[in-house]
PDB file of C-alpha atoms and ligand atoms in Angstrom:
ATOM      1  CA  MET A   1      93.475 147.014 138.978  1.00 85.00           C
ATOM      2  CA  LEU A   2      94.502 142.940 139.247  1.00 89.00           C
ATOM      3  CA  GLN A   3      93.221 141.391 142.256  1.00 91.00           C
ATOM      4  CA  GLN A   4      95.694 140.813 145.109  1.00 94.00           C
ATOM      5  CA  ARG A   5      94.695 136.905 144.950  1.00 95.00           C
ATOM      6  CA  GLU A   6      96.327 137.486 141.157  1.00 96.00           C
ATOM      7  CA  ILE A   7      99.457 139.235 142.528  1.00 97.00           C
ATOM      8  CA  ASP A   8      99.566 136.237 145.145  1.00 97.00           C
ATOM      9  CA  ASP A   9      99.482 133.995 142.289  1.00 98.00           C
ATOM     10  CA  LEU A  10     102.148 134.684 140.850  1.00 98.00           C
ATOM     11  CA  CYS A  11     104.155 135.438 144.570  1.00 98.00           C
ATOM     12  CA  ALA A  12     103.714 131.723 144.988  1.00 98.00           C
ATOM     13  CA  PHE A  13     104.217 130.610 141.738  1.00 98.00           C
ATOM     14  CA  ILE A  14     107.836 132.257 141.891  1.00 98.00           C
ATOM     15  CA  LYS A  15     108.169 130.837 145.302  1.00 98.00           C
ATOM     16  CA  ALA A  16     107.517 127.640 144.333  1.00 98.00           C
ATOM     17  CA  ARG A  17     109.786 127.452 141.502  1.00 98.00           C
ATOM     18  CA  ASP A  18     113.847 127.845 140.713  1.00 98.00           C
ATOM     19  CA  GLY A  19     115.262 128.695 137.535  1.00 98.00           C
ATOM     20  CA  PHE A  20     113.531 131.599 135.144  1.00 98.00           C
ATOM     21  CA  THR A  21     114.079 132.501 131.963  1.00 98.00           C
ATOM     22  CA  ILE A  22     112.289 136.155 131.762  1.00 98.00           C
ATOM     23  CA  ILE A  23     111.472 137.576 127.693  1.00 98.00           C
ATOM     24  CA  ALA A  24     111.130 141.118 127.105  1.00 98.00           C
ATOM     25  CA  HIS A  25     109.256 141.861 123.667  1.00 98.00           C
ATOM     26  CA  MET A  26     111.193 142.244 120.744  1.00 96.00           C
ATOM     27  CA  SER A  27     112.195 146.161 119.575  1.00 92.00           C
ATOM     28  CA  PRO A  28     112.212 146.504 123.177  1.00 96.00           C
ATOM     29  CA  ASP A  29     110.841 149.863 124.942  1.00 95.00           C
ATOM     30  CA  GLY A  30     111.785 151.141 128.383  1.00 97.00           C
ATOM     31  CA  ASP A  31     108.854 149.181 130.537  1.00 98.00           C
ATOM     32  CA  THR A  32     109.682 145.986 128.966  1.00 98.00           C
ATOM     33  CA  LEU A  33     113.448 146.096 129.565  1.00 98.00           C
ATOM     34  CA  GLY A  34     113.254 147.790 133.346  1.00 98.00           C
ATOM     35  CA  SER A  35     110.252 145.420 133.930  1.00 98.00           C
ATOM     36  CA  SER A  36     112.732 142.643 133.086  1.00 98.00           C
ATOM     37  CA  LEU A  37     115.740 143.738 134.415  1.00 98.00           C
ATOM     38  CA  ALA A  38     113.701 144.674 137.672  1.00 98.00           C
ATOM     39  CA  LEU A  39     112.283 141.040 137.463  1.00 98.00           C
ATOM     40  CA  LEU A  40     115.990 139.949 137.167  1.00 98.00           C
ATOM     41  CA  TRP A  41     117.294 141.574 140.264  1.00 98.00           C
ATOM     42  CA  LEU A  42     113.976 139.853 142.306  1.00 98.00           C
ATOM     43  CA  LEU A  43     114.431 136.588 141.590  1.00 98.00           C
ATOM     44  CA  ARG A  44     118.266 137.046 142.139  1.00 98.00           C
ATOM     45  CA  LYS A  45     117.412 138.877 145.491  1.00 97.00           C
ATOM     46  CA  LEU A  46     115.043 135.782 146.433  1.00 98.00           C
ATOM     47  CA  GLY A  47     117.964 133.297 145.337  1.00 98.00           C
ATOM     48  CA  LYS A  48     116.812 131.860 142.629  1.00 98.00           C
ATOM     49  CA  GLN A  49     118.491 131.256 139.227  1.00 98.00           C
ATOM     50  CA  ALA A  50     117.549 133.767 136.321  1.00 98.00           C
ATOM     51  CA  GLU A  51     117.714 135.191 133.265  1.00 98.00           C
ATOM     52  CA  ALA A  52     116.672 137.536 130.891  1.00 98.00           C
ATOM     53  CA  VAL A  53     116.275 137.517 127.456  1.00 98.00           C
ATOM     54  CA  CYS A  54     115.385 139.669 124.053  1.00 98.00           C
ATOM     55  CA  ALA A  55     115.376 138.568 120.483  1.00 98.00           C
ATOM     56  CA  ASP A  56     116.654 142.442 119.623  1.00 96.00           C
ATOM     57  CA  PRO A  57     119.297 143.530 121.022  1.00 95.00           C
ATOM     58  CA  ALA A  58     118.275 146.917 124.043  1.00 93.00           C
ATOM     59  CA  PRO A  59     118.574 150.323 122.333  1.00 88.00           C
ATOM     60  CA  SER A  60     121.807 152.029 123.805  1.00 85.00           C
ATOM     61  CA  MET A  61     119.690 154.535 125.279  1.00 84.00           C
ATOM     62  CA  TYR A  62     119.023 151.704 127.414  1.00 93.00           C
ATOM     63  CA  ALA A  63     122.480 150.172 128.287  1.00 93.00           C
ATOM     64  CA  PHE A  64     122.501 152.247 131.143  1.00 93.00           C
ATOM     65  CA  LEU A  65     120.079 150.796 133.328  1.00 96.00           C
ATOM     66  CA  PRO A  66     121.581 148.344 136.467  1.00 93.00           C
ATOM     67  CA  LEU A  67     121.560 144.883 134.938  1.00 95.00           C
ATOM     68  CA  ALA A  68     121.074 145.936 131.197  1.00 96.00           C
ATOM     69  CA  GLY A  69     124.151 144.446 130.068  1.00 95.00           C
ATOM     70  CA  GLU A  70     122.514 140.826 131.823  1.00 95.00           C
ATOM     71  CA  VAL A  71     120.132 140.849 128.704  1.00 97.00           C
ATOM     72  CA  LEU A  72     120.880 137.606 126.858  1.00 98.00           C
ATOM     73  CA  LEU A  73     120.027 137.504 122.977  1.00 98.00           C
ATOM     74  CA  PRO A  74     118.392 134.071 123.010  1.00 98.00           C
ATOM     75  CA  SER A  75     120.910 131.991 121.356  1.00 98.00           C
ATOM     76  CA  LYS A  76     122.691 132.381 124.250  1.00 98.00           C
ATOM     77  CA  ALA A  77     119.873 131.608 126.772  1.00 98.00           C
ATOM     78  CA  ALA A  78     120.217 128.904 129.180  1.00 98.00           C
ATOM     79  CA  GLY A  79     116.043 128.245 128.771  1.00 98.00           C
ATOM     80  CA  TYR A  80     115.155 127.803 132.156  1.00 98.00           C
ATOM     81  CA  GLU A  81     111.890 125.780 132.485  1.00 98.00           C
ATOM     82  CA  ASN A  82     109.879 128.384 133.723  1.00 98.00           C
ATOM     83  CA  VAL A  83     109.153 131.249 131.553  1.00 98.00           C
ATOM     84  CA  ILE A  84     107.524 134.791 132.429  1.00 98.00           C
ATOM     85  CA  ALA A  85     106.902 137.095 129.797  1.00 98.00           C
ATOM     86  CA  VAL A  86     107.185 140.711 130.113  1.00 98.00           C
ATOM     87  CA  ASP A  87     105.222 143.114 128.715  1.00 98.00           C
ATOM     88  CA  CYS A  88     104.055 141.536 125.839  1.00 98.00           C
ATOM     89  CA  ALA A  89     101.054 140.899 124.639  1.00 96.00           C
ATOM     90  CA  ASP A  90     100.992 138.031 121.973  1.00 95.00           C
ATOM     91  CA  LYS A  91     103.224 135.180 121.614  1.00 97.00           C
ATOM     92  CA  ALA A  92     104.395 136.752 118.385  1.00 96.00           C
ATOM     93  CA  ARG A  93     105.986 139.768 120.551  1.00 96.00           C
ATOM     94  CA  LEU A  94     108.661 137.108 121.803  1.00 98.00           C
ATOM     95  CA  GLY A  95     110.013 137.004 118.947  1.00 97.00           C
ATOM     96  CA  LYS A  96     113.055 134.437 118.096  1.00 98.00           C
ATOM     97  CA  ALA A  97     112.254 134.002 122.143  1.00 98.00           C
ATOM     98  CA  VAL A  98     109.129 132.202 121.374  1.00 98.00           C
ATOM     99  CA  ASP A  99     111.113 128.810 120.827  1.00 98.00           C
ATOM    100  CA  LEU A 100     112.280 129.328 124.555  1.00 98.00           C
ATOM    101  CA  PHE A 101     108.714 130.139 125.841  1.00 98.00           C
ATOM    102  CA  GLU A 102     107.219 126.739 123.682  1.00 98.00           C
ATOM    103  CA  ALA A 103     110.127 124.421 125.394  1.00 98.00           C
ATOM    104  CA  ALA A 104     109.316 125.723 128.899  1.00 98.00           C
ATOM    105  CA  THR A 105     107.689 123.416 131.743  1.00 98.00           C
ATOM    106  CA  ALA A 106     105.737 126.353 132.921  1.00 98.00           C
ATOM    107  CA  THR A 107     104.670 130.053 131.709  1.00 98.00           C
ATOM    108  CA  TYR A 108     103.394 133.200 132.740  1.00 98.00           C
ATOM    109  CA  ASN A 109     102.589 136.526 131.286  1.00 98.00           C
ATOM    110  CA  ILE A 110     102.711 139.689 132.754  1.00 98.00           C
ATOM    111  CA  ASP A 111     101.477 142.210 131.089  1.00 98.00           C
ATOM    112  CA  HIS A 112      99.356 145.578 130.726  1.00 97.00           C
ATOM    113  CA  HIS A 113      98.382 145.940 127.062  1.00 94.00           C
ATOM    114  CA  PRO A 114      94.296 145.471 126.677  1.00 90.00           C
ATOM    115  CA  THR A 115      94.817 143.604 123.850  1.00 90.00           C
ATOM    116  CA  ASN A 116      96.933 140.962 125.377  1.00 95.00           C
ATOM    117  CA  ASP A 117      95.286 137.769 124.489  1.00 96.00           C
ATOM    118  CA  ALA A 118      96.274 135.470 127.528  1.00 98.00           C
ATOM    119  CA  TYR A 119      98.503 133.430 125.752  1.00 98.00           C
ATOM    120  CA  ALA A 120     100.257 131.856 128.647  1.00 98.00           C
ATOM    121  CA  ARG A 121      99.478 128.573 131.180  1.00 98.00           C
ATOM    122  CA  HIS A 122      99.351 131.824 133.800  1.00 98.00           C
ATOM    123  CA  ASN A 123      98.075 135.349 133.132  1.00 98.00           C
ATOM    124  CA  ALA A 124      98.124 138.208 134.775  1.00 98.00           C
ATOM    125  CA  VAL A 125      97.531 140.998 132.860  1.00 98.00           C
ATOM    126  CA  ASP A 126      96.518 144.525 134.053  1.00 97.00           C
ATOM    127  CA  PRO A 127      95.261 147.099 131.721  1.00 95.00           C
ATOM    128  CA  SER A 128      94.299 149.758 133.925  1.00 95.00           C
ATOM    129  CA  ALA A 129      98.261 149.696 134.728  1.00 97.00           C
ATOM    130  CA  ALA A 130     100.330 152.304 133.000  1.00 97.00           C
ATOM    131  CA  ALA A 131     102.927 150.332 132.423  1.00 98.00           C
ATOM    132  CA  THR A 132     104.200 146.891 133.497  1.00 98.00           C
ATOM    133  CA  GLY A 133     106.596 148.269 135.559  1.00 98.00           C
ATOM    134  CA  GLU A 134     103.247 148.829 138.152  1.00 98.00           C
ATOM    135  CA  LEU A 135     102.625 145.248 138.691  1.00 98.00           C
ATOM    136  CA  ILE A 136     106.671 144.236 139.236  1.00 98.00           C
ATOM    137  CA  TYR A 137     105.965 146.718 141.631  1.00 98.00           C
ATOM    138  CA  ARG A 138     103.251 144.670 143.080  1.00 97.00           C
ATOM    139  CA  LEU A 139     105.005 142.070 142.671  1.00 98.00           C
ATOM    140  CA  ALA A 140     107.834 143.401 144.985  1.00 98.00           C
ATOM    141  CA  GLN A 141     106.164 144.885 147.585  1.00 97.00           C
ATOM    142  CA  SER A 142     103.655 141.723 148.424  1.00 97.00           C
ATOM    143  CA  LEU A 143     106.734 139.670 147.778  1.00 97.00           C
ATOM    144  CA  CYS A 144     108.092 141.812 151.151  1.00 97.00           C
ATOM    145  CA  VAL A 145     111.656 142.133 149.420  1.00 97.00           C
ATOM    146  CA  GLN A 146     112.988 145.289 150.335  1.00 96.00           C
ATOM    147  CA  ILE A 147     114.013 147.444 147.190  1.00 96.00           C
ATOM    148  CA  GLU A 148     116.750 149.068 146.424  1.00 97.00           C
ATOM    149  CA  ALA A 149     118.336 151.550 144.367  1.00 98.00           C
ATOM    150  CA  ASP A 150     118.783 149.435 141.084  1.00 97.00           C
ATOM    151  CA  PHE A 151     116.005 147.772 141.185  1.00 98.00           C
ATOM    152  CA  ALA A 152     113.806 151.181 142.034  1.00 98.00           C
ATOM    153  CA  SER A 153     116.118 152.860 138.912  1.00 98.00           C
ATOM    154  CA  CYS A 154     114.557 149.825 136.218  1.00 98.00           C
ATOM    155  CA  LEU A 155     110.825 150.437 137.442  1.00 98.00           C
ATOM    156  CA  TYR A 156     110.895 154.516 137.507  1.00 98.00           C
ATOM    157  CA  ALA A 157     112.730 154.042 133.748  1.00 98.00           C
ATOM    158  CA  ALA A 158     109.332 151.464 133.039  1.00 98.00           C
ATOM    159  CA  LEU A 159     107.100 153.979 134.397  1.00 98.00           C
ATOM    160  CA  MET A 160     108.923 156.542 132.970  1.00 98.00           C
ATOM    161  CA  THR A 161     108.483 155.505 129.342  1.00 96.00           C
ATOM    162  CA  ASP A 162     105.306 153.820 129.235  1.00 96.00           C
ATOM    163  CA  THR A 163     103.721 157.630 130.536  1.00 97.00           C
ATOM    164  CA  GLY A 164     105.764 159.467 128.663  1.00 93.00           C
ATOM    165  CA  ASN A 165     107.935 160.815 130.966  1.00 97.00           C
ATOM    166  CA  PHE A 166     104.380 160.871 133.725  1.00 98.00           C
ATOM    167  CA  ALA A 167     102.767 163.041 130.917  1.00 94.00           C
ATOM    168  CA  TYR A 168     100.769 160.297 129.390  1.00 90.00           C
ATOM    169  CA  SER A 169      96.483 160.349 130.108  1.00 89.00           C
ATOM    170  CA  ASN A 170      97.238 156.570 131.627  1.00 93.00           C
ATOM    171  CA  THR A 171      99.337 158.228 133.917  1.00 97.00           C
ATOM    172  CA  THR A 172      97.150 157.851 137.620  1.00 97.00           C
ATOM    173  CA  GLY A 173      97.531 158.713 141.209  1.00 97.00           C
ATOM    174  CA  GLU A 174      99.009 154.808 141.843  1.00 97.00           C
ATOM    175  CA  THR A 175     101.506 155.863 139.007  1.00 98.00           C
ATOM    176  CA  MET A 176     102.928 158.834 140.923  1.00 98.00           C
ATOM    177  CA  ARG A 177     102.702 156.902 144.927  1.00 98.00           C
ATOM    178  CA  ILE A 178     104.810 154.222 143.055  1.00 98.00           C
ATOM    179  CA  ALA A 179     107.459 156.489 141.343  1.00 98.00           C
ATOM    180  CA  GLY A 180     107.315 158.230 144.537  1.00 98.00           C
ATOM    181  CA  ASP A 181     108.256 155.216 146.654  1.00 98.00           C
ATOM    182  CA  LEU A 182     110.788 154.410 143.738  1.00 98.00           C
ATOM    183  CA  LEU A 183     112.572 157.753 144.275  1.00 98.00           C
ATOM    184  CA  ASP A 184     112.354 157.154 148.253  1.00 98.00           C
ATOM    185  CA  ALA A 185     114.383 154.070 147.107  1.00 98.00           C
ATOM    186  CA  GLY A 186     116.728 156.047 145.223  1.00 98.00           C
ATOM    187  CA  ALA A 187     116.105 156.135 141.692  1.00 98.00           C
ATOM    188  CA  ASP A 188     118.058 158.147 139.451  1.00 97.00           C
ATOM    189  CA  GLY A 189     115.074 160.059 138.368  1.00 97.00           C
ATOM    190  CA  TYR A 190     116.722 163.392 137.253  1.00 97.00           C
ATOM    191  CA  GLY A 191     119.635 160.803 135.733  1.00 96.00           C
ATOM    192  CA  LEU A 192     116.941 158.954 133.755  1.00 96.00           C
ATOM    193  CA  ASN A 193     115.167 162.427 133.014  1.00 96.00           C
ATOM    194  CA  LEU A 194     118.387 163.565 131.102  1.00 95.00           C
ATOM    195  CA  ARG A 195     119.704 160.276 129.548  1.00 93.00           C
ATOM    196  CA  ILE A 196     115.695 158.944 128.391  1.00 92.00           C
ATOM    197  CA  TYR A 197     114.542 162.789 127.717  1.00 92.00           C
ATOM    198  CA  ARG A 198     116.580 165.591 127.114  1.00 93.00           C
ATOM    199  CA  SER A 199     119.626 163.758 125.566  1.00 90.00           C
ATOM    200  CA  THR A 200     119.677 164.003 121.363  1.00 90.00           C
ATOM    201  CA  SER A 201     122.363 163.631 118.486  1.00 92.00           C
ATOM    202  CA  LEU A 202     122.724 166.473 116.010  1.00 96.00           C
ATOM    203  CA  GLU A 203     122.242 163.271 113.362  1.00 97.00           C
ATOM    204  CA  ARG A 204     118.524 163.013 115.178  1.00 95.00           C
ATOM    205  CA  LEU A 205     117.381 166.346 114.717  1.00 96.00           C
ATOM    206  CA  ARG A 206     118.300 166.182 111.251  1.00 97.00           C
ATOM    207  CA  LEU A 207     115.775 163.257 110.902  1.00 97.00           C
ATOM    208  CA  LEU A 208     113.206 165.264 112.482  1.00 97.00           C
ATOM    209  CA  GLN A 209     113.778 168.210 109.939  1.00 97.00           C
ATOM    210  CA  LEU A 210     113.230 165.388 107.455  1.00 98.00           C
ATOM    211  CA  ALA A 211     110.301 163.786 108.932  1.00 98.00           C
ATOM    212  CA  ILE A 212     108.778 167.769 109.565  1.00 98.00           C
ATOM    213  CA  ALA A 213     109.696 168.518 105.891  1.00 98.00           C
ATOM    214  CA  ASN A 214     107.370 165.244 105.227  1.00 98.00           C
ATOM    215  CA  ILE A 215     104.535 166.291 107.338  1.00 98.00           C
ATOM    216  CA  ARG A 216     100.744 166.731 105.712  1.00 98.00           C
ATOM    217  CA  LEU A 217      97.507 167.593 107.159  1.00 98.00           C
ATOM    218  CA  TYR A 218      94.358 166.211 106.363  1.00 98.00           C
ATOM    219  CA  ARG A 219      90.864 167.025 107.755  1.00 98.00           C
ATOM    220  CA  GLU A 220      91.026 170.794 108.966  1.00 98.00           C
ATOM    221  CA  GLY A 221      94.319 170.056 110.385  1.00 98.00           C
ATOM    222  CA  ALA A 222      92.638 167.011 113.059  1.00 98.00           C
ATOM    223  CA  VAL A 223      95.353 164.378 110.816  1.00 98.00           C
ATOM    224  CA  GLY A 224      98.447 164.515 110.098  1.00 98.00           C
ATOM    225  CA  ILE A 225     100.302 161.796 108.431  1.00 98.00           C
ATOM    226  CA  THR A 226     104.433 162.019 107.840  1.00 98.00           C
ATOM    227  CA  SER A 227     106.821 159.309 106.548  1.00 98.00           C
ATOM    228  CA  LEU A 228     110.815 158.496 106.337  1.00 98.00           C
ATOM    229  CA  SER A 229     112.120 156.278 103.657  1.00 96.00           C
ATOM    230  CA  ARG A 230     115.318 154.165 104.261  1.00 95.00           C
ATOM    231  CA  ALA A 231     117.263 156.855 102.020  1.00 95.00           C
ATOM    232  CA  GLU A 232     116.045 159.518 104.177  1.00 96.00           C
ATOM    233  CA  ILE A 233     117.262 157.615 107.315  1.00 96.00           C
ATOM    234  CA  GLU A 234     120.669 157.227 105.793  1.00 95.00           C
ATOM    235  CA  GLU A 235     120.686 160.554 104.496  1.00 95.00           C
ATOM    236  CA  SER A 236     120.229 161.795 108.016  1.00 96.00           C
ATOM    237  CA  GLY A 237     122.923 159.930 109.634  1.00 95.00           C
ATOM    238  CA  ALA A 238     120.700 158.978 112.671  1.00 95.00           C
ATOM    239  CA  HIS A 239     120.097 155.448 113.420  1.00 91.00           C
ATOM    240  CA  ASP A 240     117.343 153.659 113.089  1.00 88.00           C
ATOM    241  CA  GLU A 241     116.362 154.134 116.468  1.00 84.00           C
ATOM    242  CA  ASP A 242     116.425 157.624 116.059  1.00 91.00           C
ATOM    243  CA  THR A 243     112.981 157.456 114.521  1.00 94.00           C
ATOM    244  CA  GLU A 244     111.674 156.941 117.878  1.00 87.00           C
ATOM    245  CA  GLY A 245     109.451 160.297 118.663  1.00 88.00           C
ATOM    246  CA  VAL A 246     108.575 160.900 115.478  1.00 97.00           C
ATOM    247  CA  VAL A 247     105.065 160.224 115.695  1.00 97.00           C
ATOM    248  CA  ASP A 248     104.706 162.630 118.661  1.00 94.00           C
ATOM    249  CA  CYS A 249     106.364 165.436 116.769  1.00 96.00           C
ATOM    250  CA  VAL A 250     103.068 165.166 114.616  1.00 98.00           C
ATOM    251  CA  ARG A 251     100.682 164.823 117.317  1.00 97.00           C
ATOM    252  CA  ASP A 252     101.857 167.876 119.323  1.00 96.00           C
ATOM    253  CA  ILE A 253     100.508 170.051 116.420  1.00 98.00           C
ATOM    254  CA  GLU A 254      98.062 172.119 117.776  1.00 98.00           C
ATOM    255  CA  SER A 255      94.768 170.954 115.107  1.00 98.00           C
ATOM    256  CA  VAL A 256      95.610 167.346 115.396  1.00 98.00           C
ATOM    257  CA  GLU A 257      93.820 164.828 117.012  1.00 98.00           C
ATOM    258  CA  ILE A 258      95.107 161.480 114.861  1.00 98.00           C
ATOM    259  CA  ALA A 259      98.924 161.516 113.937  1.00 98.00           C
ATOM    260  CA  ILE A 260     100.349 159.061 111.922  1.00 98.00           C
ATOM    261  CA  PHE A 261     104.493 158.067 111.030  1.00 98.00           C
ATOM    262  CA  ILE A 262     105.137 155.373 108.389  1.00 98.00           C
ATOM    263  CA  LYS A 263     108.544 154.370 108.118  1.00 98.00           C
ATOM    264  CA  GLU A 264     110.567 151.950 105.577  1.00 97.00           C
ATOM    265  CA  ASN A 265     111.270 148.590 106.836  1.00 91.00           C
ATOM    266  CA  GLY A 266     113.177 146.947 104.010  1.00 77.00           C
ATOM    267  CA  SER A 267     112.094 146.577 100.874  1.00 77.00           C
ATOM    268  CA  ASN A 268     108.485 147.539 100.274  1.00 78.00           C
ATOM    269  CA  GLY A 269     107.872 146.656 104.011  1.00 95.00           C
ATOM    270  CA  TRP A 270     106.409 149.826 106.338  1.00 97.00           C
ATOM    271  CA  LYS A 271     105.618 150.070 109.509  1.00 96.00           C
ATOM    272  CA  ILE A 272     103.132 152.591 110.623  1.00 98.00           C
ATOM    273  CA  SER A 273     103.098 154.278 114.297  1.00 98.00           C
ATOM    274  CA  LEU A 274      99.792 155.878 115.482  1.00 98.00           C
ATOM    275  CA  ARG A 275      99.038 158.851 118.461  1.00 97.00           C
ATOM    276  CA  SER A 276      95.456 159.818 119.250  1.00 97.00           C
ATOM    277  CA  LYS A 277      95.380 163.127 121.470  1.00 95.00           C
ATOM    278  CA  LEU A 278      91.549 162.604 123.057  1.00 94.00           C
ATOM    279  CA  MET A 279      88.968 160.550 121.182  1.00 95.00           C
ATOM    280  CA  ALA A 280      90.166 158.856 118.327  1.00 97.00           C
ATOM    281  CA  ASP A 281      90.764 155.099 119.296  1.00 96.00           C
ATOM    282  CA  VAL A 282      93.986 154.381 117.126  1.00 97.00           C
ATOM    283  CA  GLY A 283      94.276 150.958 118.581  1.00 96.00           C
ATOM    284  CA  ALA A 284      91.217 149.729 117.164  1.00 96.00           C
ATOM    285  CA  ILE A 285      92.900 150.774 113.638  1.00 97.00           C
ATOM    286  CA  ALA A 286      96.266 148.981 114.733  1.00 97.00           C
ATOM    287  CA  ALA A 287      93.823 146.130 115.302  1.00 96.00           C
ATOM    288  CA  GLN A 288      92.554 145.792 112.059  1.00 96.00           C
ATOM    289  CA  MET A 289      95.296 145.440 110.231  1.00 97.00           C
ATOM    290  CA  GLY A 290      96.559 142.992 112.512  1.00 96.00           C
ATOM    291  CA  GLY A 291      98.717 144.959 114.685  1.00 95.00           C
ATOM    292  CA  GLY A 292      97.814 145.933 118.608  1.00 90.00           C
ATOM    293  CA  GLY A 293      98.452 149.053 120.977  1.00 88.00           C
ATOM    294  CA  HIS A 294      96.279 151.348 122.676  1.00 87.00           C
ATOM    295  CA  ALA A 295      93.546 153.687 122.591  1.00 92.00           C
ATOM    296  CA  ARG A 296      96.396 156.766 122.973  1.00 92.00           C
ATOM    297  CA  ALA A 297      99.312 154.672 121.080  1.00 92.00           C
ATOM    298  CA  ALA A 298      99.586 152.041 118.493  1.00 95.00           C
ATOM    299  CA  GLY A 299     101.036 150.296 115.235  1.00 96.00           C
ATOM    300  CA  TYR A 300     100.924 148.111 112.842  1.00 97.00           C
ATOM    301  CA  SER A 301     103.080 147.264 109.973  1.00 97.00           C
ATOM    302  CA  ALA A 302     102.296 146.942 105.967  1.00 97.00           C
ATOM    303  CA  ARG A 303     103.283 146.048 102.466  1.00 96.00           C
ATOM    304  CA  GLY A 304     103.163 147.851  99.773  1.00 94.00           C
ATOM    305  CA  ASP A 305     103.939 151.632  97.869  1.00 94.00           C
ATOM    306  CA  LEU A 306     104.355 154.586  99.586  1.00 96.00           C
ATOM    307  CA  ILE A 307     101.388 156.495  99.019  1.00 97.00           C
ATOM    308  CA  ALA A 308      99.087 153.431  98.648  1.00 97.00           C
ATOM    309  CA  VAL A 309      99.737 152.713 102.848  1.00 97.00           C
ATOM    310  CA  TRP A 310      99.658 156.547 102.956  1.00 98.00           C
ATOM    311  CA  ALA A 311      96.057 156.328 101.541  1.00 98.00           C
ATOM    312  CA  ASP A 312      94.932 153.216 103.468  1.00 98.00           C
ATOM    313  CA  ALA A 313      96.636 154.898 106.541  1.00 98.00           C
ATOM    314  CA  LEU A 314      94.040 158.260 105.723  1.00 98.00           C
ATOM    315  CA  ARG A 315      91.102 156.366 105.103  1.00 98.00           C
ATOM    316  CA  ARG A 316      91.166 154.196 108.384  1.00 98.00           C
ATOM    317  CA  ALA A 317      92.108 157.791 110.301  1.00 98.00           C
ATOM    318  CA  GLU A 318      88.874 159.730 108.799  1.00 98.00           C
ATOM    319  CA  GLU A 319      86.916 156.671 109.562  1.00 97.00           C
ATOM    320  CA  ALA A 320      87.848 156.889 113.280  1.00 97.00           C
ATOM    321  CA  LEU A 321      87.331 159.988 113.810  1.00 96.00           C
ATOM    322  CA  ALA A 322      83.979 159.810 111.955  1.00 89.00           C
TER     323      ALA A 322
HETATM  324 MN1   MN B 401     104.355 148.616 128.107  1.00 62.98          MN
END
């Protein structure tokens, strides 16, 4: 857990300055968006000038989050002198927003990824936190800001998505205590659950149907792999973001310890998502391949034909099980 002194340093940084550009990571998820929007709300509550920036547009499932309409593409950003990166494990995760980071006079890195390489001038990194949202919550507490419903919903979404709806092994008592406080402050927990977890299109189900048909099991079912080509994604009529969750489908198979989903990105480019259930460290596999993540959830990119990428991922998974 982050020392209170480290949270106090972050408070002092914010109090002493004005003009903040918050940067969420590329291909944004619920934690980076919810945490960035909550931080934007917090800074404005303190009377500070602030903006939130992301290299990629937010997926439509997060468009209903309070302040979500204010997330700017890097080209539209004012670029304030103080930059705070949120939930970004390394500089590359800033994507095109990296120019704003490089141009800043002061930089802060608030994150919870164990692979974080402390790339900013100031770093507040806590791998024991289930979500970066937990750190933003502690920041609000330390700044003595009375939290309101909008802030609470953004942070609840951050915690909810990084813990798989408060179900993954990273969910701690602290996570639940914070979530409880957020509900008391007016977070729309049920509404967020409906929108994020219980809402799907028929096209997405058709996409899952294709992904499920492609599943192959190895090592007495301990390794499960599937893939989706561009053609299959297009055939289903689903959006690219609908591939989120495919890897979890594979992991849910009873015998599977390591689940792998290989998605075609562009010409001969593949994005590999990894999950493990109990023992295997898939973060280590991703790190070998220049990717990142945690022991239970990680990812990397690869080039080449599908057969080679598949065989390589299988070999690494087998090694991780050994
Ligand atoms: Mn996160």
